[in-house]
Amino acid sequence: MVTLDALIIGAGHNGLVTACYLARAGLKVLVVEKNDWIGGAAVSRELFPGFTYSNCSYVSSLFRPEIMRDLELPRHGLQILPYEGGALFTGGGGYLGMFRDHEANRREIARHSPRDAEAYDRYSRDILRNCRLIRPMLMRRPPDLASVRPRDLAELAWLGKQITGQSETQVYDMLRFWTMSIADFLDGYFENPAVKAYQAVGSIIGTALGPMSPGTAYVLLHHAMGDVDGNVGSWGYSRGGMGSITKALTDSLRASGGEVRVGAGVQQIVVKGGKAVGVVLDTGEEIRAARVVSNMDVRRTFLKHVEEKELPDPFLKRVRAFKTRGSSGKLNIALDGVPRFPALPDGAPNIKGDLHFTDSIAKMEAAYDDWKAGHFSRDPFQDVMIPTLIDPTMTPPGKHFMSCFVQYAPPKIEGRDWTDADRDGFRDACLNQIEAYAPGFKSLILHVEVRTPRELEAEVGLTEGNIFQGELTFDQMFFNRPVPGYANYRSPIRDLWICGSSTHPGGGVMGAPGRNAAAEILRDMKRPAKDMSDAYAIV
Amino acid sequence: MPSYDTIVIGAGLNGLAAAHRLAAKGASVLVLEGADTPGGGAALSHLSYNLDPRVAAAMNLSAHGLEWLAANLATTALSPDGNHLRLEGALGDRLTGDVPAQDRAAWASLRARLLRFAAVLSPLNQMTPPRIAKGAGNPMVKLAMIGLRARLMGAADFRELGRILLTNVHDLLDDELTSPLLKGALAFDATLGGWLGPRSPNSVLPWLVRLSGQTAGVQGALGLPKGGMAALGTAMARAAAAQGVTLRCAARVSRILVEGERAVGVVLAGGEEIRAPRVVSALAPKVTLLDLIGPRHIDAGLTTRARQQKARGGAAKLHLTLRSLPDFRGANPKDRLVIAASEHAVEQAFNPVKYGQTPEAPVMEIVLPTAHEPAPDGRHRLSAIVQFAPHAPPDRDAARAAMLQACLAQLGAYAPGLPDLVEAAELLMPYDIEAMTGLPGGQWHAGELSVEQMLFLRPFPGLSQYKGPIPGLWLASAGCHPGGGVSGSAGWNAAAAMEAAG
């Protein structure tokens, strides 16, 4: 038997990205996956005959184009279809539309507030500028603040240069942007509640914070820094569902000689003499490997699959306190036809994009207050899409797939586990909200898959259902992610690595954590990182 | 008519501190105060936690009448069933009451860490903020020393400081402690005077700033001055007078005279003009820029920043006159009494305020000054800071009435029968505090002390070094670095910056 150079736990997108890069560098690689399907939270499954769902993640923008190129994903079938726009429905029967084109957006905003249309130019410029600042940081290993090793110092110096390379005012504005609440931030630009609510969408998605919480302006950036075909901030559907991304990654991996085994859940990571040497599967089978890379979140990895005695107390304490509170749920719906939203003009392209029913920041915040009190939101915030209006490959002709991302849904209901009755209540709150804006919608429903944090944890393995594998707050970002002193994809156990969204730069279907982990592994092995573009200073 | 080389607008602590320091260096200083007595917002606070030791020493406040009734006041975290928790010594050095042993140990360690972090950051309070710009002439040695001292805490502490700097109070406490009452009292302290709930990110840093203060040389201690907090203002006014400062009360400045794009004096509400080559405004920067100078003389960008500066007061002040001393189920009436059943209770009190509504169950800090110093009329006075209160509710009178009712109900739950003892009640909502003191939004710090309005971002980015936007004008209020409380630091630092500028 050939010994594995690397065994990767979890066939989510980051695990696969790591595996691909390692395999391309000539390593013998195996990915083990507990589920019978590949993809983790970037998955497409058929739960209703003839309908392919994007069961968890549902749109693409953040996936780093460098990674797509390096791993030749388009050649392996990946295609991102940009979508056209979106709409936010207002209480009075009106709507605020969004379009792909800046000028069209501007005109639409002017319909609600001429002043805000003026501000929209300034706002777009400021967002873009800050996205440009952040993007180079995504594909780098954060420095350790307390270290004096040359690499950490050089990394700090690089950071300092990024910051001081701006004008004084720009630095101040950047620092404000990174620390403010989106509510306060938007108050600096806009006056119309609907305009503000629409812009705030990206600031709360996946986040256990309300729009009035400081730090949410940064989360907006996190969602705005992606692109589709070079259009920064725009989003698209992965043709065939989000599972196409992980399918393309799997094909790419196999083409480089790597393997994936499904239905192979890991029971324990085997540690000998402070070094990871392999895993024991749920079946009792032991697989040896020179190194183990975990794509599971950091709490699952270290609290469930590693013996406590192998880890130093301060590290364990921080992992235990790592915040993974889930905040969202998801409804996946098979539809017999396209629901009609009377507020939208006939033929408006907006229905092909993201649809929202929360028309003020205050309503978003109130939905968050429910979460804080341990309830799902009675009047939830939803991000609704009908991808099949653009991508007909997911359903039979004339039928449609609707994806509803919902906030907020807590990991526990008032401290106890979710029950099926809670789940039904959650589902009804969402469906009723849509029905109110699209009468007759409910009669089109053929099947609904409801996913609360409970299902996300049970099926995908995300602790507490947190879709980012850990909240994206400053104490868990950059050099603090996942644990201060371990923001380098390593762990206290030699040859045990982490490559999931628990690590820098965090969640979303981005692939950057997986790539960065591969870069570090290869660097440690003194192997050239073959096919890794933009890889910095692999010495 | 005598002429002055410096006019200070506002005889609050910062104005008086700046005036004193300038006079001590030989300037002839006139302080103009709109109210009838000096002291500014200090009279509305009720405990001292961050009086600048440099100011106390240089102004020799003890010689001018400042006396502490209690220099290290104990706190009782009230429980409605009488099962109180007592935090004695600075920041709860000793805990008595029903607290699990693991909490005692965890709190001792967390407390020490917080005080250590606060102490490391405290030198920042005593300097002009640096600028992030090349050739800004920053005190690099001083800044390096702060960094070095932080690093010398050890790698673990240094990393922990980097982790918690922008985190939230709820998680910080929840990671270490279990007792709801203890977490409630601490979460209350941490968010006092701000516009953030315990769950809001960035809520730990303002707490560290608070904990960098001291009373009578003890970090984290709370002081109750003899005669109340107004006595602090009186002592400072006396000290300033002794230094040769002229103080004119009931002299409200209506605008700053600008000639040739330079501040050359002030105009009083009555129309009187007073000229001086240097004008120091110790009023809130927002007021100074927008009302006293006016957009005509400053650039549009700065005007926008001033308008958008966040100044939401979140605290109300309650004054009750009581027939007799209330009984908070056996709690020591000389303590500072805190009503905050848990960290969630604090958060829940914040929730409605976000929407301009009043909380049903406010959290509060109570002081009974007459338990220390009996009043001649035999009545008792209860003074409470009540959180959270909306700064701009749609109906102000209705909000005040609802809030007062909620306060009395809450007090009655902790001290049965207290509402029946009430002879007179006054509740000052943030907008009332604004009307009385001129603090925008009734905000304690003359502008929220939030991360994006701190250090070189305070009061406005690019205007953090006390020098005003036009020559001849200086800013010296709590709205400047390092913020408010009742410290005098901003005024003292501003005077130092003026000295340095020559």
Coordinates of N, CA, C and O in Angstrom, one line a residue, chain A residues 122 144-147 163-165 168-169 171-173 175-176 179-181 184 187-189 209 212-215 317-318 321 323 325 362-363 365-369 371-373 471 473-475 479-480 484-485, chain B residues 113 130-134 151 155 158-160 162-168 170-171 175-176 195-196 199-202 304-305 308 310 312 344 347-348 350-352 354-355 448 451-453 456-457 461-462 464:
Chain A
R122 N -20.9 58.0 -4.9 CA -19.9 58.1 -3.9 C -19.8 56.8 -3.1 O -18.7 56.3 -2.9
D144 N 1.5 36.6 13.0 CA 1.3 36.4 14.4 C 1.8 37.7 15.1 O 3.0 38.0 15.0
L145 N 0.9 38.4 15.8 CA 1.2 39.7 16.4 C 2.4 39.5 17.4 O 3.2 40.5 17.5
A146 N 2.5 38.4 18.1 CA 3.4 38.3 19.2 C 4.7 37.7 18.7 O 5.6 37.4 19.5
S147 N 4.9 37.5 17.4 CA 6.1 36.8 16.9 C 7.1 37.8 16.4 O 6.8 38.9 15.9
I163 N -1.6 49.9 4.3 CA -2.4 50.9 5.0 C -1.9 52.3 4.8 O -2.6 53.2 4.4
T164 N -0.6 52.4 4.9 CA 0.0 53.8 4.8 C 0.2 54.2 3.4 O 0.6 55.3 3.1
G165 N 0.0 53.2 2.5 CA 0.0 53.6 1.0 C -1.1 54.5 0.6 O -1.1 55.0 -0.5
E168 N -4.0 60.1 4.2 CA -4.4 60.0 5.6 C -5.9 59.9 5.7 O -6.4 59.1 6.5
T169 N -6.6 60.6 5.0 CA -8.1 60.6 5.0 C -8.6 59.2 4.7 O -9.5 58.7 5.3
V171 N -7.1 56.4 5.1 CA -6.8 55.5 6.2 C -7.9 55.6 7.2 O -8.4 54.6 7.7
Y172 N -8.2 56.8 7.6 CA -9.2 57.1 8.6 C -10.6 56.5 8.1 O -11.3 55.8 8.9
D173 N -10.9 56.8 6.9 CA -12.2 56.2 6.4 C -12.2 54.7 6.4 O -13.2 54.1 6.7
L175 N -10.5 52.7 8.4 CA -10.6 52.2 9.8 C -12.1 52.4 10.3 O -12.6 51.5 11.0
R176 N -12.7 53.5 9.9 CA -14.1 53.6 10.3 C -15.0 52.6 9.7 O -15.8 51.9 10.3
T179 N -14.9 49.2 11.3 CA -15.3 49.0 12.7 C -16.8 49.4 12.9 O -17.4 49.1 13.9
M180 N -17.4 50.1 11.9 CA -18.7 50.6 12.1 C -19.8 49.6 11.9 O -19.6 48.6 11.3
S181 N -21.0 50.0 12.4 CA -22.2 49.2 12.0 C -22.6 49.7 10.6 O -22.4 50.8 10.3
D184 N -25.0 52.7 10.8 CA -24.4 54.0 10.9 C -23.6 54.4 9.6 O -23.6 55.5 9.2
D187 N -26.0 55.5 7.0 CA -26.6 56.9 7.4 C -25.7 58.0 6.8 O -26.1 59.1 6.6
G188 N -24.4 57.7 6.6 CA -23.5 58.6 6.1 C -23.7 58.9 4.6 O -23.1 59.8 4.0
Y189 N -24.6 58.1 3.9 CA -24.8 58.2 2.5 C -26.2 58.5 2.1 O -26.6 59.3 1.4
L209 N -25.2 38.9 13.8 CA -25.3 40.3 14.2 C -26.4 41.0 13.5 O -26.8 40.5 12.4
M212 N -27.4 47.0 13.2 CA -27.0 48.1 14.0 C -25.8 47.7 14.9 O -25.3 48.4 15.7
S213 N -25.3 46.4 14.7 CA -24.1 46.0 15.4 C -22.8 46.5 14.7 O -22.7 46.3 13.5
P214 N -21.9 47.1 15.5 CA -20.6 47.5 14.9 C -19.9 46.2 14.3 O -20.2 45.1 14.8
G215 N -19.2 46.5 13.3 CA -18.5 45.4 12.6 C -19.3 44.8 11.4 O -18.7 44.1 10.6
K317 N -9.0 26.0 25.4 CA -9.9 27.0 25.9 C -10.5 27.9 24.8 O -11.6 28.2 24.7
R318 N -9.6 28.3 24.0 CA -10.0 29.2 22.9 C -10.8 28.5 21.9 O -11.8 29.1 21.3
A321 N -14.2 28.3 23.1 CA -14.9 29.6 23.1 C -15.1 30.2 21.7 O -15.6 31.2 21.6
K323 N -16.6 31.2 18.5 CA -18.0 31.4 18.4 C -18.5 30.9 17.0 O -18.1 31.3 16.0
R325 N -22.1 30.4 16.5 CA -23.5 30.5 16.6 C -24.1 30.7 15.2 O -23.9 31.6 14.5
A362 N -34.5 48.9 10.5 CA -35.1 48.6 11.8 C -35.7 47.3 11.8 O -35.7 46.5 12.8
K363 N -36.4 46.9 10.7 CA -37.0 45.6 10.6 C -36.0 44.5 10.7 O -36.2 43.4 11.2
E365 N -33.1 44.7 12.1 CA -32.6 44.6 13.5 C -33.6 43.9 14.4 O -33.2 43.1 15.2
A366 N -34.9 44.2 14.2 CA -35.9 43.5 15.0 C -35.9 42.0 14.8 O -36.1 41.2 15.7
A367 N -35.6 41.6 13.6 CA -35.5 40.1 13.3 C -34.3 39.6 14.1 O -34.3 38.4 14.6
Y368 N -33.3 40.4 14.2 CA -32.1 39.9 15.0 C -32.4 39.9 16.5 O -31.9 39.0 17.2
D369 N -33.2 40.8 17.0 CA -33.6 40.8 18.4 C -34.3 39.5 18.8 O -34.1 39.0 19.9
W371 N -33.6 36.6 17.4 CA -32.5 35.6 17.5 C -31.8 35.7 18.9 O -31.5 34.7 19.5
K372 N -31.6 37.0 19.3 CA -30.9 37.1 20.6 C -31.7 36.5 21.7 O -31.1 36.0 22.7
A373 N -33.0 36.6 21.6 CA -33.9 36.1 22.6 C -34.1 34.6 22.4 O -34.8 34.0 23.2
E471 N -18.0 32.6 13.5 CA -18.5 34.0 13.2 C -17.4 34.9 12.7 O -16.3 34.8 13.1
T473 N -16.4 38.0 13.3 CA -16.2 39.2 14.0 C -14.8 39.4 14.3 O -14.0 38.5 14.2
F474 N -14.4 40.7 14.6 CA -12.9 41.0 14.6 C -12.1 40.0 15.5 O -11.0 39.7 15.2
D475 N -12.7 39.6 16.7 CA -12.0 38.7 17.5 C -11.8 37.3 16.9 O -11.1 36.5 17.5
F479 N -5.6 37.7 12.1 CA -4.6 37.0 13.0 C -5.3 36.4 14.2 O -4.7 35.7 15.0
N480 N -6.6 36.6 14.4 CA -7.3 36.0 15.5 C -8.1 34.7 15.0 O -8.7 34.1 15.8
P484 N -5.8 33.1 18.2 CA -4.6 33.9 18.1 C -3.4 33.0 18.3 O -3.3 32.1 19.2
G485 N -2.4 33.2 17.4 CA -1.2 32.4 17.5 C -1.3 31.2 16.6 O -0.2 30.5 16.3
Chain B
R113 N -6.7 40.8 34.4 CA -6.3 41.0 33.0 C -6.9 42.3 32.4 O -6.2 43.1 31.8
P130 N -1.8 60.4 18.0 CA -0.9 60.4 16.9 C -1.7 60.5 15.6 O -3.0 60.3 15.6
R131 N -1.1 60.8 14.5 CA -1.8 60.8 13.2 C -1.2 59.7 12.3 O 0.0 59.4 12.5
I132 N -2.0 59.1 11.5 CA -1.5 58.1 10.6 C -1.1 58.7 9.3 O -1.8 58.7 8.4
A133 N 0.0 59.4 9.4 CA 0.5 60.1 8.2 C 2.0 60.2 8.3 O 2.6 60.3 9.4
K134 N 2.6 60.2 7.1 CA 4.1 60.4 7.2 C 4.4 61.9 7.6 O 3.7 62.8 7.3
R151 N 3.6 44.3 24.8 CA 4.3 43.1 24.5 C 4.9 42.4 25.7 O 5.0 41.2 25.8
A155 N 3.5 36.9 25.5 CA 2.8 36.6 24.3 C 1.3 36.3 24.4 O 0.5 36.8 23.7
F158 N -0.6 39.5 25.2 CA -0.5 40.4 24.0 C -1.5 39.9 23.0 O -2.3 40.7 22.4
R159 N -1.5 38.6 22.7 CA -2.5 38.1 21.7 C -3.9 38.2 22.2 O -4.8 38.5 21.4
E160 N -4.1 38.0 23.5 CA -5.5 38.2 24.1 C -5.9 39.6 23.9 O -7.1 39.8 23.6
G162 N -5.1 41.6 21.6 CA -5.4 41.8 20.2 C -6.8 41.1 19.8 O -7.4 41.5 18.9
R163 N -7.1 40.1 20.6 CA -8.4 39.4 20.3 C -9.5 40.2 20.9 O -10.6 40.3 20.2
I164 N -9.4 40.6 22.1 CA -10.6 41.2 22.7 C -10.8 42.7 22.4 O -11.9 43.2 22.7
L165 N -9.9 43.3 21.8 CA -9.9 44.8 21.6 C -11.3 45.2 21.0 O -11.8 46.2 21.4
L166 N -11.7 44.5 20.0 CA -12.9 44.9 19.3 C -14.1 43.8 19.5 O -15.0 43.8 18.7
T167 N -14.0 43.1 20.6 CA -15.0 42.1 20.8 C -16.1 42.7 21.6 O -16.2 43.9 21.9
N168 N -17.1 41.8 22.0 CA -18.2 42.4 22.8 C -18.2 41.9 24.2 O -17.6 40.8 24.5
H170 N -20.6 40.8 26.2 CA -21.4 39.6 26.5 C -20.5 38.3 26.3 O -20.5 37.5 27.2
D171 N -19.8 38.2 25.2 CA -19.0 37.0 25.0 C -17.9 37.0 25.9 O -17.5 35.9 26.4
D175 N -17.7 33.8 28.3 CA -16.7 32.8 28.2 C -16.1 32.4 29.5 O -15.5 31.3 29.7
E176 N -16.2 33.3 30.5 CA -15.4 33.1 31.8 C -16.4 32.8 33.0 O -16.0 32.1 33.9
W195 N -23.7 53.9 23.7 CA -24.9 53.6 22.9 C -24.6 52.2 22.2 O -24.7 52.1 21.0
L196 N -24.3 51.3 23.1 CA -24.0 49.9 22.6 C -24.6 49.0 23.7 O -24.5 49.2 24.9
R199 N -24.0 42.9 23.8 CA -23.7 42.0 22.6 C -23.1 42.8 21.5 O -22.7 42.1 20.5
S200 N -23.1 44.1 21.5 CA -22.5 44.8 20.4 C -21.0 44.6 20.3 O -20.3 44.9 21.3
P201 N -20.5 44.2 19.2 CA -19.0 44.2 19.0 C -18.5 45.6 19.3 O -19.2 46.6 19.3
N202 N -17.2 45.7 19.7 CA -16.6 47.0 20.0 C -17.0 47.5 21.4 O -16.7 48.6 21.7
T304 N -20.0 68.1 7.0 CA -20.7 66.8 6.9 C -20.3 65.9 8.0 O -21.1 65.2 8.7
R305 N -19.0 65.8 8.2 CA -18.5 64.9 9.3 C -19.1 65.4 10.7 O -19.4 64.5 11.5
Q308 N -22.6 64.3 10.9 CA -22.8 62.9 11.0 C -22.1 62.3 12.3 O -22.2 61.1 12.5
K310 N -21.6 60.8 15.6 CA -22.6 60.1 16.4 C -22.6 60.6 17.8 O -21.6 60.6 18.5
R312 N -25.4 59.9 20.4 CA -26.7 59.5 20.9 C -26.5 59.2 22.4 O -25.7 58.3 22.8
H344 N -28.3 39.6 29.9 CA -29.5 39.7 29.0 C -30.4 40.9 29.3 O -31.0 41.5 28.5
E347 N -29.0 43.9 27.8 CA -29.2 43.9 26.4 C -30.7 44.2 26.1 O -31.0 45.0 25.2
Q348 N -31.6 43.6 26.9 CA -33.0 43.8 26.6 C -33.4 45.3 26.9 O -34.3 45.8 26.3
F350 N -31.5 47.7 26.2 CA -31.0 48.4 25.0 C -31.9 48.3 23.8 O -32.0 49.2 23.0
N351 N -32.4 47.1 23.6 CA -33.2 46.8 22.4 C -34.2 47.9 22.0 O -34.1 48.4 20.8
P352 N -35.1 48.3 22.8 CA -36.1 49.2 22.4 C -35.5 50.6 22.0 O -36.1 51.3 21.1
K354 N -33.0 51.3 20.4 CA -32.6 51.3 19.0 C -33.7 51.9 18.1 O -33.4 52.4 17.0
Y355 N -34.9 51.7 18.5 CA -36.0 52.1 17.7 C -36.7 53.4 18.3 O -37.8 53.7 18.0
E448 N -20.3 60.2 21.0 CA -20.1 58.8 21.5 C -18.7 58.4 21.5 O -17.9 58.7 20.6
V451 N -15.5 53.0 19.0 CA -14.2 52.8 18.3 C -14.0 53.7 17.1 O -12.9 54.3 17.0
E452 N -15.0 53.9 16.3 CA -14.8 54.7 15.1 C -14.8 56.2 15.4 O -14.7 57.0 14.5
Q453 N -14.9 56.5 16.7 CA -14.8 57.9 17.1 C -13.8 58.1 18.2 O -14.0 58.8 19.2
F456 N -7.4 58.9 17.0 CA -7.2 59.9 15.9 C -8.4 60.1 15.1 O -8.5 60.9 14.1
L457 N -9.5 59.4 15.4 CA -10.8 59.6 14.8 C -11.7 60.5 15.6 O -12.8 60.8 15.2
P461 N -12.0 62.7 12.0 CA -10.7 62.3 11.4 C -10.0 63.6 10.9 O -10.7 64.4 10.3
G462 N -8.7 63.7 11.2 CA -8.0 64.8 10.7 C -8.0 66.0 11.6 O -7.4 67.0 11.3
S464 N -7.9 65.7 15.2 CA -7.9 65.0 16.5 C -6.8 65.6 17.4 O -6.7 65.2 18.6

